[in-house]
CSV table of C-alpha atoms in Angstrom, one decimal:
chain,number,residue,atom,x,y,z
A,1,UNK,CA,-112.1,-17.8,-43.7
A,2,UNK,CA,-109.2,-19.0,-46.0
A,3,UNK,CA,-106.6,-16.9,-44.2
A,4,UNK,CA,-107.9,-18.3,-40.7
A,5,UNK,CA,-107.7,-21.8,-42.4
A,6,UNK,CA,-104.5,-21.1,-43.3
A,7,UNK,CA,-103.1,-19.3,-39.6
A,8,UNK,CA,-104.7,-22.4,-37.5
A,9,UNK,CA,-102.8,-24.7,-39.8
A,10,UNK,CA,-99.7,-22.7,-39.2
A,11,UNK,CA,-100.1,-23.3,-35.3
A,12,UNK,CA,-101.0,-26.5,-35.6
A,13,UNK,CA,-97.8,-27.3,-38.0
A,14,UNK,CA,-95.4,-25.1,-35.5
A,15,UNK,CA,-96.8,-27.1,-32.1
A,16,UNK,CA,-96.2,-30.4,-34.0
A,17,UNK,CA,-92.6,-29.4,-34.9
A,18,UNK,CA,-91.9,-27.8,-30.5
A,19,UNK,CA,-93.4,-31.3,-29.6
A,20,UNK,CA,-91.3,-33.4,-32.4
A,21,UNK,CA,-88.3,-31.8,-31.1
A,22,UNK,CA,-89.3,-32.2,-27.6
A,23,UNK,CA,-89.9,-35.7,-28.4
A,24,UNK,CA,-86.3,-36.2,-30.0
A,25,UNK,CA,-84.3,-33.9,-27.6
A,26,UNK,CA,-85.9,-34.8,-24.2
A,27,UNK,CA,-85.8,-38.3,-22.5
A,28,UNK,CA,-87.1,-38.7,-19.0
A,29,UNK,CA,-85.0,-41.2,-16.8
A,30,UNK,CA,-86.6,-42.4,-13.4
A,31,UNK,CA,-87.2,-45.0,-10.4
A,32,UNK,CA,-89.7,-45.8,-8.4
A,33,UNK,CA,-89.7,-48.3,-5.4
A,34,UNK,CA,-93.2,-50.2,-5.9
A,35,UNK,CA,-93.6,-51.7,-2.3
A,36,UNK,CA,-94.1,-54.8,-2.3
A,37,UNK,CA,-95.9,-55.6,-6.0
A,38,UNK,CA,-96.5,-59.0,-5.4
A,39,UNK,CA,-98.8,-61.4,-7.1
A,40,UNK,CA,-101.1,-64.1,-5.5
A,41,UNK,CA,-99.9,-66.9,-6.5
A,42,UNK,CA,-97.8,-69.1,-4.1
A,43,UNK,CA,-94.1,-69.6,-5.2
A,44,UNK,CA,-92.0,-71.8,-3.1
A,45,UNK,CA,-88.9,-70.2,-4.2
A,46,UNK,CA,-90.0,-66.4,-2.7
A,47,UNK,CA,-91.0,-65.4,0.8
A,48,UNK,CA,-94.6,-64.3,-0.7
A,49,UNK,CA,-96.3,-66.1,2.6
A,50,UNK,CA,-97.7,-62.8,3.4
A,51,UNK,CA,-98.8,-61.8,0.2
A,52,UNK,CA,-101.3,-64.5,-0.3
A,53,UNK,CA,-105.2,-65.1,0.0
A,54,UNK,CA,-105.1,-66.2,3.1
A,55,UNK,CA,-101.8,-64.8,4.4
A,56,UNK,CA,-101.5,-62.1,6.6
A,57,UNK,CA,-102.2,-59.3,4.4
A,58,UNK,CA,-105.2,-61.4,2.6
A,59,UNK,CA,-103.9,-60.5,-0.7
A,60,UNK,CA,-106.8,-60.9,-2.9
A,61,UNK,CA,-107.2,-60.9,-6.9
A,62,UNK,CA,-109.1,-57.2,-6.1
A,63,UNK,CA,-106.3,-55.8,-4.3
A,64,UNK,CA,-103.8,-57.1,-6.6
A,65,UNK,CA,-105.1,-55.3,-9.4
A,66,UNK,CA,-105.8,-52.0,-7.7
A,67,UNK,CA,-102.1,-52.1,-6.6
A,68,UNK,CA,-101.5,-52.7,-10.1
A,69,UNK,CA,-104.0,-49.5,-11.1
A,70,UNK,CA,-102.2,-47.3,-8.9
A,71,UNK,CA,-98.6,-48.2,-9.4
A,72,UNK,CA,-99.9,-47.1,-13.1
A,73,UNK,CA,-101.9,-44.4,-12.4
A,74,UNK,CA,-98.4,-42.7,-10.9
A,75,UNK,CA,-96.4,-44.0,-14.1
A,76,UNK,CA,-99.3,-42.1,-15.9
A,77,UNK,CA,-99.2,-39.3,-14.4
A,78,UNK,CA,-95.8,-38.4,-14.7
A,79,UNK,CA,-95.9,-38.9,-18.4
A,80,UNK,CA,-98.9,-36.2,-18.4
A,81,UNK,CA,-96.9,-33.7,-16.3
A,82,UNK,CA,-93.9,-34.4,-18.9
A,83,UNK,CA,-95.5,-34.4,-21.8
A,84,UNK,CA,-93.9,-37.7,-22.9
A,85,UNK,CA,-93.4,-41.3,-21.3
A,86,UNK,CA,-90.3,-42.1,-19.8
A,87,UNK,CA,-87.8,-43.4,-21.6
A,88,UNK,CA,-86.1,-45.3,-19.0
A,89,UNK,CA,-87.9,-46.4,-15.6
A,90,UNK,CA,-86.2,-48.4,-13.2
A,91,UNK,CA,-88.5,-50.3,-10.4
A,92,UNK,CA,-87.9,-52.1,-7.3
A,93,UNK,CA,-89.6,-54.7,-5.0
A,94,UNK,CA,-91.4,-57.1,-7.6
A,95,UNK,CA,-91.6,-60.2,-7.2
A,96,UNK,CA,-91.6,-61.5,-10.6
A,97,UNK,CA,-91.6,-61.0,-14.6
A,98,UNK,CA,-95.2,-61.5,-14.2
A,99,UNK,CA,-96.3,-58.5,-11.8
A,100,UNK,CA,-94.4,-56.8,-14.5
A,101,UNK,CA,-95.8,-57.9,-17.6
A,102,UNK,CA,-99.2,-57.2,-15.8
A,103,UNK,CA,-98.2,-53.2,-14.7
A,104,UNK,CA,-96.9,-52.7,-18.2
A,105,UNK,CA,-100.6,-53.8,-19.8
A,106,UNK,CA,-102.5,-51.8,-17.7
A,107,UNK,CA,-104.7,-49.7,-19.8
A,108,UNK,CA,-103.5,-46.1,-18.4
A,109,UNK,CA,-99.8,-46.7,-19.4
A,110,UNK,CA,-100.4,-49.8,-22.6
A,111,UNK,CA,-99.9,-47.2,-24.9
A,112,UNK,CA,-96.4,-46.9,-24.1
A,113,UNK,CA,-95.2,-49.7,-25.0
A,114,UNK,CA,-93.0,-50.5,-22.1
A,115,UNK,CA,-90.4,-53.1,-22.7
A,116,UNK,CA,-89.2,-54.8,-19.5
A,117,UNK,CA,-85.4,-56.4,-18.2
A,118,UNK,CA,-85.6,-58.3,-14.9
A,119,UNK,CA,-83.6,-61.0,-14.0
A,120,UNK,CA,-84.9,-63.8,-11.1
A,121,UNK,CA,-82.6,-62.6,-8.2
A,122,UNK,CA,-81.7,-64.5,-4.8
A,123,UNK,CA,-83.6,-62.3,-2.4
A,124,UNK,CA,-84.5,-63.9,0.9
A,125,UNK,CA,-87.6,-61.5,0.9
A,126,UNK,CA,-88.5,-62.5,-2.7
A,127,UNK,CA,-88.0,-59.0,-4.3
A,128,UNK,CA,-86.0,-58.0,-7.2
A,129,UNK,CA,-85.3,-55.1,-9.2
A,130,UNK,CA,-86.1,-54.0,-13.2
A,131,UNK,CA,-86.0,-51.9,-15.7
A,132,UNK,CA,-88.6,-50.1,-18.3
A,133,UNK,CA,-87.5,-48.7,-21.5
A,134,UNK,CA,-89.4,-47.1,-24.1
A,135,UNK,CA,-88.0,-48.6,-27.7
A,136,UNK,CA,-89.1,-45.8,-29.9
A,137,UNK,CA,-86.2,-44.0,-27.7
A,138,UNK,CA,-83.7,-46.8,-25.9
A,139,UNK,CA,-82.1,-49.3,-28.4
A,140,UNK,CA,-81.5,-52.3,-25.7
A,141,UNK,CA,-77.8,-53.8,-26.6
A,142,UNK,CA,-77.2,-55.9,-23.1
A,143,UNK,CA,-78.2,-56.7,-19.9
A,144,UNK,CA,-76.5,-58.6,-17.2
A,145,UNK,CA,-77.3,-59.3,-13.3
A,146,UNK,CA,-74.7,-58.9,-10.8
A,147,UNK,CA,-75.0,-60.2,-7.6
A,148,UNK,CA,-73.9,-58.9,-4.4
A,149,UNK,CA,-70.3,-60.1,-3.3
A,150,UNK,CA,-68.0,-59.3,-0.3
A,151,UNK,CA,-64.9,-58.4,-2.0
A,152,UNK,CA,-62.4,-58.3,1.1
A,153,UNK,CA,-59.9,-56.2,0.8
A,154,UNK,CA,-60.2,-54.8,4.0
A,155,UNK,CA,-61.1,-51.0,2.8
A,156,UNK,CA,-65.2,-51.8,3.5
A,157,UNK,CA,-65.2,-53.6,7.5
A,158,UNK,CA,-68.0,-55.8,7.6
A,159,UNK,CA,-70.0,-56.9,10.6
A,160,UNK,CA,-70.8,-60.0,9.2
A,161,UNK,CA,-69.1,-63.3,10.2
A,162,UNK,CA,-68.0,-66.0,7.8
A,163,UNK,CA,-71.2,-67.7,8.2
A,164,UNK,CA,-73.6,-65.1,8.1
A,165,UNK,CA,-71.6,-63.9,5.0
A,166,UNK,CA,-72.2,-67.5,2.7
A,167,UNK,CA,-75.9,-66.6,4.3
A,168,UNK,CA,-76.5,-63.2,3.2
A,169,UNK,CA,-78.8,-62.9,0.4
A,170,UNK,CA,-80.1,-59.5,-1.4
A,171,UNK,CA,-81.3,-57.8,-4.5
A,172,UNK,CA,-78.8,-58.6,-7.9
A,173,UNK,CA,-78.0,-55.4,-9.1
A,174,UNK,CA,-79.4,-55.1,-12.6
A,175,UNK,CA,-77.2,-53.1,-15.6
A,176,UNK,CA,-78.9,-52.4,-18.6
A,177,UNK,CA,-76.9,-50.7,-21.9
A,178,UNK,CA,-77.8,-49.6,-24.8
A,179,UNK,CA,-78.3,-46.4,-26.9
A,180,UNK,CA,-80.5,-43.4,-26.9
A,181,UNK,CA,-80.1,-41.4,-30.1
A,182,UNK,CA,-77.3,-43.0,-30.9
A,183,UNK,CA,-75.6,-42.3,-27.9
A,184,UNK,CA,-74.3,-45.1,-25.7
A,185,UNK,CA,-75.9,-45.3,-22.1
A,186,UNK,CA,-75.8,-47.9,-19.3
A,187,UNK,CA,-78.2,-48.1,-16.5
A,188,UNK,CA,-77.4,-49.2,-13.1
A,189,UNK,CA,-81.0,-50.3,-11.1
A,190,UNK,CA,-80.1,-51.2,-7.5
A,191,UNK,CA,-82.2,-51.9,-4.5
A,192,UNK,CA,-79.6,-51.7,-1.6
A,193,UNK,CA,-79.5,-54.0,1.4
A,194,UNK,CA,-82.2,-53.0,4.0
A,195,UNK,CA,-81.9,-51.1,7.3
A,196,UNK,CA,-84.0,-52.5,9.5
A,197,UNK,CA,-82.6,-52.8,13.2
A,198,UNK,CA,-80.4,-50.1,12.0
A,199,UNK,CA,-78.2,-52.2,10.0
A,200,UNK,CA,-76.7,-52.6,7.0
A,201,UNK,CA,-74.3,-49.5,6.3
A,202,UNK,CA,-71.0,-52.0,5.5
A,203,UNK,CA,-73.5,-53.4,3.0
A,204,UNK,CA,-74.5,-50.7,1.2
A,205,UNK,CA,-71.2,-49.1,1.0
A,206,UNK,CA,-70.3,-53.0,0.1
A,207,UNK,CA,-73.4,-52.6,-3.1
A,208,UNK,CA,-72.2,-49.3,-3.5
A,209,UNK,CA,-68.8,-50.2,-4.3
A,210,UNK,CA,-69.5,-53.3,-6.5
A,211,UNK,CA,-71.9,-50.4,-9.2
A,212,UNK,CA,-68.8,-48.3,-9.1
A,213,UNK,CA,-66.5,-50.9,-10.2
A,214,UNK,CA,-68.4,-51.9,-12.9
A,215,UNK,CA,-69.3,-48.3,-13.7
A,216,UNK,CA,-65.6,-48.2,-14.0
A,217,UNK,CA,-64.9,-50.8,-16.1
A,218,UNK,CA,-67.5,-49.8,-18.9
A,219,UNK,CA,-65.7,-46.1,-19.4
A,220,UNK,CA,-62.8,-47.9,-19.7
A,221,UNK,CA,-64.3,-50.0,-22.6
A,222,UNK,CA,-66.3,-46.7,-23.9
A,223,UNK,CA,-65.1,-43.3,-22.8
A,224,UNK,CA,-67.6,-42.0,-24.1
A,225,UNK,CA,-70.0,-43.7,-22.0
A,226,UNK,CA,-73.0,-42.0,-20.5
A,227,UNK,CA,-73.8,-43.7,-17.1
A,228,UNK,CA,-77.0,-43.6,-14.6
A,229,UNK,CA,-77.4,-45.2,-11.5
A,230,UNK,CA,-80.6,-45.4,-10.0
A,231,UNK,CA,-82.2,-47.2,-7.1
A,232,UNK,CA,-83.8,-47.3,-3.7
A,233,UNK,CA,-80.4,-46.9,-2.1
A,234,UNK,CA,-81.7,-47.2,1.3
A,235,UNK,CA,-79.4,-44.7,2.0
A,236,UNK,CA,-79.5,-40.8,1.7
A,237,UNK,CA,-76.8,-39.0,-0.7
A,238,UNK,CA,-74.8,-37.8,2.1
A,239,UNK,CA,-74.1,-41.5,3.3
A,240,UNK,CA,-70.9,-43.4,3.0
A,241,UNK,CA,-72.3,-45.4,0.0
A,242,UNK,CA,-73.0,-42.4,-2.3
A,243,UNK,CA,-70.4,-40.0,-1.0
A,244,UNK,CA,-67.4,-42.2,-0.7
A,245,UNK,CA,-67.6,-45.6,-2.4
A,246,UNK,CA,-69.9,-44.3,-5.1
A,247,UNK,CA,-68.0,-40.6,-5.6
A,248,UNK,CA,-71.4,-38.7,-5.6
A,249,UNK,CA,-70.6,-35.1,-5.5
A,250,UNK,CA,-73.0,-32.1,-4.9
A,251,UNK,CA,-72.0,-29.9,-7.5
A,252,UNK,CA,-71.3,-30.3,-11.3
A,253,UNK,CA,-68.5,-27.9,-11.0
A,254,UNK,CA,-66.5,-30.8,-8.8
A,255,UNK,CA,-67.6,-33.8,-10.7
A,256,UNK,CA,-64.0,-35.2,-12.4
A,257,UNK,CA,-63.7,-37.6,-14.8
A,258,UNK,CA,-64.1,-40.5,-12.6
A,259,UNK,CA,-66.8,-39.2,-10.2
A,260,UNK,CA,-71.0,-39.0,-10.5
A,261,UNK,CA,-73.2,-36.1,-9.9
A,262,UNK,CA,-75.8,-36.3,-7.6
A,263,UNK,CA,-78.8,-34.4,-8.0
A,264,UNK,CA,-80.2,-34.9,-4.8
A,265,UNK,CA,-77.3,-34.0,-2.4
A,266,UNK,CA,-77.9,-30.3,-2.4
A,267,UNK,CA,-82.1,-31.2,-2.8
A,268,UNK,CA,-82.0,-33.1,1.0
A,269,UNK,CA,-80.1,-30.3,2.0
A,270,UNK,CA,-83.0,-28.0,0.9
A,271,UNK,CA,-85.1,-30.2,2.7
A,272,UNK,CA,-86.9,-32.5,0.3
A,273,UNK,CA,-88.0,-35.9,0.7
A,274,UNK,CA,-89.1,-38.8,-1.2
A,275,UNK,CA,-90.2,-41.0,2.3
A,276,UNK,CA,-90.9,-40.4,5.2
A,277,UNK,CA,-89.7,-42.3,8.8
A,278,UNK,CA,-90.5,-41.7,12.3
A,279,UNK,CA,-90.8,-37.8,11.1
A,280,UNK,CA,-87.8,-37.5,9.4
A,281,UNK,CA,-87.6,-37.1,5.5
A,282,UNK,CA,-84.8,-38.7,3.6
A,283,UNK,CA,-84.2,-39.3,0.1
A,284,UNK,CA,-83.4,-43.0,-0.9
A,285,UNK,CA,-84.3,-42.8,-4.6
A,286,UNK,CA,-81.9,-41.7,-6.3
A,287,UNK,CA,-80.3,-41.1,-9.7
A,288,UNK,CA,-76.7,-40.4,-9.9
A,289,UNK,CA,-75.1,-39.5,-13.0
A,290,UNK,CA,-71.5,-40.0,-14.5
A,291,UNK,CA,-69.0,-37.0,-15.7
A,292,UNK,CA,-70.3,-37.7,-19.3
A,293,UNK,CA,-73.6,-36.4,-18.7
A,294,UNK,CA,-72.4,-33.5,-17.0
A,295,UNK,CA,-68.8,-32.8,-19.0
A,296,UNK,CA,-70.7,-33.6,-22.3
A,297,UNK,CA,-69.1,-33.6,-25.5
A,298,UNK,CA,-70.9,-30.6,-27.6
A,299,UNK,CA,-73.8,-31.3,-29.2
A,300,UNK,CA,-74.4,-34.3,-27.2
A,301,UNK,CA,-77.2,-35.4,-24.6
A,302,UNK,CA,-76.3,-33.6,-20.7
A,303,UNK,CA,-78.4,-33.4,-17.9
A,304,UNK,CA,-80.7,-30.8,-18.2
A,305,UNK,CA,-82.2,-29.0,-15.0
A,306,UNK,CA,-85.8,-29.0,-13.9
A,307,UNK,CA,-88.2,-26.7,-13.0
A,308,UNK,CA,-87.9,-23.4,-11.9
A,309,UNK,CA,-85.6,-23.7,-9.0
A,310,UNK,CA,-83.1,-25.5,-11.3
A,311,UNK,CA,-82.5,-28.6,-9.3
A,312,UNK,CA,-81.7,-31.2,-11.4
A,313,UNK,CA,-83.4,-33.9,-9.8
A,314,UNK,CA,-87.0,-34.3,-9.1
A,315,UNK,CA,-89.8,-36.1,-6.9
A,316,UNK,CA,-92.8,-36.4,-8.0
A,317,UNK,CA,-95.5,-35.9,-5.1
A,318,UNK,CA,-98.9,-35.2,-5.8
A,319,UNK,CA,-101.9,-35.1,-3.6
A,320,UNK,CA,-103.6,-37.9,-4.4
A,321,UNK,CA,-100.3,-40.1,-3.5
A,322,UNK,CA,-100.0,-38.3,0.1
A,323,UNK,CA,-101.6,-39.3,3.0
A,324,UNK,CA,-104.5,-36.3,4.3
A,325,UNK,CA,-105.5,-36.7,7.3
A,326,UNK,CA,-104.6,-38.7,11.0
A,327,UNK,CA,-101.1,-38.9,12.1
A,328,UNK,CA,-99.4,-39.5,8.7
A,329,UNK,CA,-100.7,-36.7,7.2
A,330,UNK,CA,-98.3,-35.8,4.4
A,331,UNK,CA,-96.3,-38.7,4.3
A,332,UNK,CA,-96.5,-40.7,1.4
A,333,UNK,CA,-100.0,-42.8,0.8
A,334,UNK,CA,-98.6,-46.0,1.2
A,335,UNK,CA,-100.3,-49.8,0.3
A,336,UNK,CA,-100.6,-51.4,3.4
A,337,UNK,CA,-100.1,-49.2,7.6
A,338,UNK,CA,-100.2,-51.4,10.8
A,339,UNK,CA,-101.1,-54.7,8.9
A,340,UNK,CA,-104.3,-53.2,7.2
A,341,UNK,CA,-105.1,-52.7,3.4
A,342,UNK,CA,-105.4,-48.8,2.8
A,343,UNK,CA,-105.4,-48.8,-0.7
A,344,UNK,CA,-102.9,-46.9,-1.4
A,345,UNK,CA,-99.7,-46.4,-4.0
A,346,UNK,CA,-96.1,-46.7,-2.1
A,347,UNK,CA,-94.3,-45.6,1.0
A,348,UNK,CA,-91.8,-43.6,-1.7
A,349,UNK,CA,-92.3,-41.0,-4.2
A,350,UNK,CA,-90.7,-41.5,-7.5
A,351,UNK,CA,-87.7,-39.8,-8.5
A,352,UNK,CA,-86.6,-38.8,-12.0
A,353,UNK,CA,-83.9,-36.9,-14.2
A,354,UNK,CA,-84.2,-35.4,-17.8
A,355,UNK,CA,-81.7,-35.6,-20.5
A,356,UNK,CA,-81.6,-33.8,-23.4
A,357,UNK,CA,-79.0,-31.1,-25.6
């Protein structure tokens, strides 16, 4: 009886120390686009006409909070399938700190303690974007919102006229830095300019451009600087704006000192999705990650593959967030189809990365 005392101890001791060191070594990194997370409360500063009681989507107190049950449900989920919470999780289309602060207390995903940064942005929709972070693991040092500018030096030709241009309104783009284990990171969270009536692709090359700058001129403060930049790019990775303006490159082995790695450039190839339009998959959510990560010094955090067919970006798509039956079967289970209240999570899967040494 003692010796079994003694051997159950021992396991119990030895998966404590695996999980400890999980815990240490690991850190999940992700995003998720939220569709439309609005409250019901009437601002006159946001578009949220159709997301209240007696808008067009009659957006009740009820289906406010099973949006908010969902969106945590997903958030919860992924931590089970992990093993640990995310460290950082970037989110897009909120309409305020509040929808936030409500998500974050929701009793599935309370216990982690999620600290927010969100910044009121200029969106004519009344959307912005955010950032999660865990602060047992992500020491927050700065945050800063940068707004959307058309820098004209010819390179990027824009559509838009003079007026339409002092128009324009989108999504700030949020950067977040800080440390994780005593490393220095900095988080881009970007929610690029729309394409619907198949525009837009001078202004994501245009948002695209304005991250990389900045990108830019934080390795030039810190070399050492380990970079991620996430977002619903409403754009795939083979697109101008990742490709070109935002030096995204498929494979680790071409990623120079000045580039980013995207995971998902060799994962749309392979035919993965994380939404779904008209019958064609695409990947919009994204995490791209600087030469640091990749180029590590030794002994420091890198990006660390997933799964067994080594991609290093993943989507998380379960069955429960997929649509079953009818004639959006396996598309993602989204909120609201054709005006009507379905109950479901978002139109997008979230993406994420993992970090570790």
């Amino acid at each position: 009886m003692k010796r079994l005392f003694i051997f159950i101890a021992a396991l119990l001791v030895a998966g404590n120390a695996v999980n400890a060191q999980n815990a240490k070594q690991n850190y999940v990194i992700g995003f998720y686009n939220l569709e439309n997370l609005f409250d019901i409360y009437d601002d006159p500063a946001k578009n949220d006409e159709q997301f209240l009681p007696n808008g067009s989507n009659k957006w009740t107190e009820v289906k406010y909070r099973k949006k908010l049950k969902n969106m945590a449900h997903v958030i919860g989920e992924m931590a089970k399938s992990n093993g640990r919470w995310h460290t950082i999780l970037g989110i897009s289309e909120i309409e305020n700190r509040l929808v936030i602060e409500d998500l974050v207390a929701e009793p599935e995903i309370a216990a982690a303690n999620y600290q927010i940064v969100h910044y009121d942005g200029p969106d004519r929709r009344g959307v912005d974007v955010a950032l999660l972070y865990n602060p047992k693991q992500f020491k927050l040092l700065a945050s800063e919102s940068i707004p959307f500018t058309f820098y004209d030096d010819g390179s990027i030709k824009y559509s838009l006229n003079q007026s339409e241009k002092e128009y324009f309104r989108t999504r700030d783009i949020l950067m977040v830095r800080g440390t994780i284990d005593g490393e220095m990171f900095a988080f881009f969270v970007t929610h690029l300019p729309s394409r619907v009536g198949g525009k837009g692709a001078d202004l994501r090359s245009g948002g695209a451009r304005i991250i990389y700058m900045h990108a830019r001129a934080l390795m030039r403060m810190w070399p050492d600087i380990k970079i991620v930049v996430m977002g619903d790019m409403n754009d795939d990775p083979t697109d101008e704006s990742m490709a070109k303006w935002l030096h995204g490159k498929e494979k680790i082995s071409e990623v120079e000192k000045l580039d980013f790695f995207n995971p998902y450039l060799s994962m749309i190839k392979a035919g993965y999705g994380s939404l779904c339009y008209q019958g064609t998959w695409s990947i919009y959510d994204q995490e791209l990650v600087n030469s640091n990560l990749v180029h590590p010094k030794e002994g420091t955090l890198k990006l660390q593959p997933i799964g067994k067919k080594g991609y290093y970006g993943y989507i998380f798509k379960r069955p429960f967030m997929t649509t079953q039956e009818g004639p959006y079967k396996g598309y993602p289970f989204r909120t609201f189809r054709g005006g009507a209240f379905i109950g479901g999570y978002s139109d997008h899967y979230p993406t994420f990365i993992v970090v570790g040494k």
